[in-house]
């Protein structure tokens, strides 16, 4: 499974990514919502794990884009 994880809390992002990778999943991590649209278009993700409370462009706005 190929997952894009968007989380601004570095410790939480690392712990979550580590747990997902332990299951054999490929995980890309982004700390902001800005590059998500480009990443989703360039890569073939099976799932997007998105923090709703992101700084700047929040998770809901990122999802709308």
mmCIF file of C-alpha atoms in Angstrom:
data_model
loop_
_atom_site.group_PDB
_atom_site.id
_atom_site.type_symbol
_atom_site.label_atom_id
_atom_site.label_comp_id
_atom_site.label_asym_id
_atom_site.label_seq_id
_atom_site.Cartn_x
_atom_site.Cartn_y
_atom_site.Cartn_z
ATOM 1 C CA UNK A 1 0.000 0.000 0.000
ATOM 2 C CA UNK A 2 1.268 3.469 -0.906
ATOM 3 C CA UNK A 3 0.241 6.181 1.597
ATOM 4 C CA UNK A 4 0.700 9.944 1.818
ATOM 5 C CA UNK A 5 0.718 11.102 5.454
ATOM 6 C CA UNK A 6 0.231 14.836 6.047
ATOM 7 C CA UNK A 7 0.953 15.783 9.670
ATOM 8 C CA UNK A 8 2.667 18.901 11.057
ATOM 9 C CA UNK A 9 3.607 17.348 14.420
ATOM 10 C CA UNK A 10 6.988 15.770 13.606
ATOM 11 C CA UNK A 11 6.930 13.243 16.465
ATOM 12 C CA UNK A 12 3.404 12.080 15.639
ATOM 13 C CA UNK A 13 4.219 11.884 11.926
ATOM 14 C CA UNK A 14 7.330 9.795 12.599
ATOM 15 C CA UNK A 15 5.533 7.424 14.989
ATOM 16 C CA UNK A 16 2.632 6.972 12.578
ATOM 17 C CA UNK A 17 4.909 6.465 9.572
ATOM 18 C CA UNK A 18 7.032 3.962 11.503
ATOM 19 C CA UNK A 19 3.956 1.921 12.458
ATOM 20 C CA UNK A 20 2.698 1.947 8.873
ATOM 21 C CA UNK A 21 6.100 0.966 7.473
ATOM 22 C CA UNK A 22 6.251 -1.928 9.957
ATOM 23 C CA UNK A 23 3.206 -3.314 8.130
ATOM 24 C CA UNK A 24 5.128 -3.142 4.879
ATOM 25 C CA UNK A 25 3.446 -0.017 3.562
ATOM 26 C CA UNK A 26 5.313 2.713 1.680
ATOM 27 C CA UNK A 27 4.746 6.055 3.412
ATOM 28 C CA UNK A 28 5.614 9.554 2.216
ATOM 29 C CA UNK A 29 5.338 12.298 4.847
ATOM 30 C CA UNK A 30 4.548 15.989 4.364
ATOM 31 C CA UNK A 31 4.339 18.569 7.166
ATOM 32 C CA UNK A 32 2.110 20.987 5.227
ATOM 33 C CA UNK A 33 -0.867 20.789 2.918
ATOM 34 C CA UNK A 34 0.584 22.949 0.148
ATOM 35 C CA UNK A 35 2.479 20.222 -1.784
ATOM 36 C CA UNK A 36 -0.278 17.611 -1.461
ATOM 37 C CA UNK A 37 -2.093 18.371 -4.736
ATOM 38 C CA UNK A 38 1.155 18.068 -6.682
ATOM 39 C CA UNK A 39 2.168 14.894 -4.823
ATOM 40 C CA UNK A 40 -1.196 13.241 -5.439
ATOM 41 C CA UNK A 41 -0.941 14.003 -9.165
ATOM 42 C CA UNK A 42 2.656 12.756 -9.455
ATOM 43 C CA UNK A 43 2.417 9.576 -7.368
ATOM 44 C CA UNK A 44 -0.064 6.731 -7.228
ATOM 45 C CA UNK A 45 -1.312 6.778 -3.616
ATOM 46 C CA UNK A 46 -3.782 4.251 -2.255
ATOM 47 C CA UNK A 47 -4.610 6.386 0.786
ATOM 48 C CA UNK A 48 -4.203 9.901 2.150
ATOM 49 C CA UNK A 49 -3.935 10.354 5.928
ATOM 50 C CA UNK A 50 -4.562 14.040 6.483
ATOM 51 C CA UNK A 51 -4.334 16.133 9.664
ATOM 52 C CA UNK A 52 -7.330 18.481 9.707
ATOM 53 C CA UNK A 53 -5.532 21.063 11.900
ATOM 54 C CA UNK A 54 -2.598 21.909 9.634
ATOM 55 C CA UNK A 55 -1.068 25.392 9.830
ATOM 56 C CA UNK A 56 -1.629 27.663 6.836
ATOM 57 C CA UNK A 57 -3.826 25.703 4.453
ATOM 58 C CA UNK A 58 -5.744 23.406 6.828
ATOM 59 C CA UNK A 59 -6.559 19.780 6.123
ATOM 60 C CA UNK A 60 -10.123 20.405 4.958
ATOM 61 C CA UNK A 61 -9.006 23.045 2.448
ATOM 62 C CA UNK A 62 -6.225 20.728 1.303
ATOM 63 C CA UNK A 63 -8.792 17.993 0.711
ATOM 64 C CA UNK A 64 -11.052 20.349 -1.252
ATOM 65 C CA UNK A 65 -8.179 21.248 -3.572
#
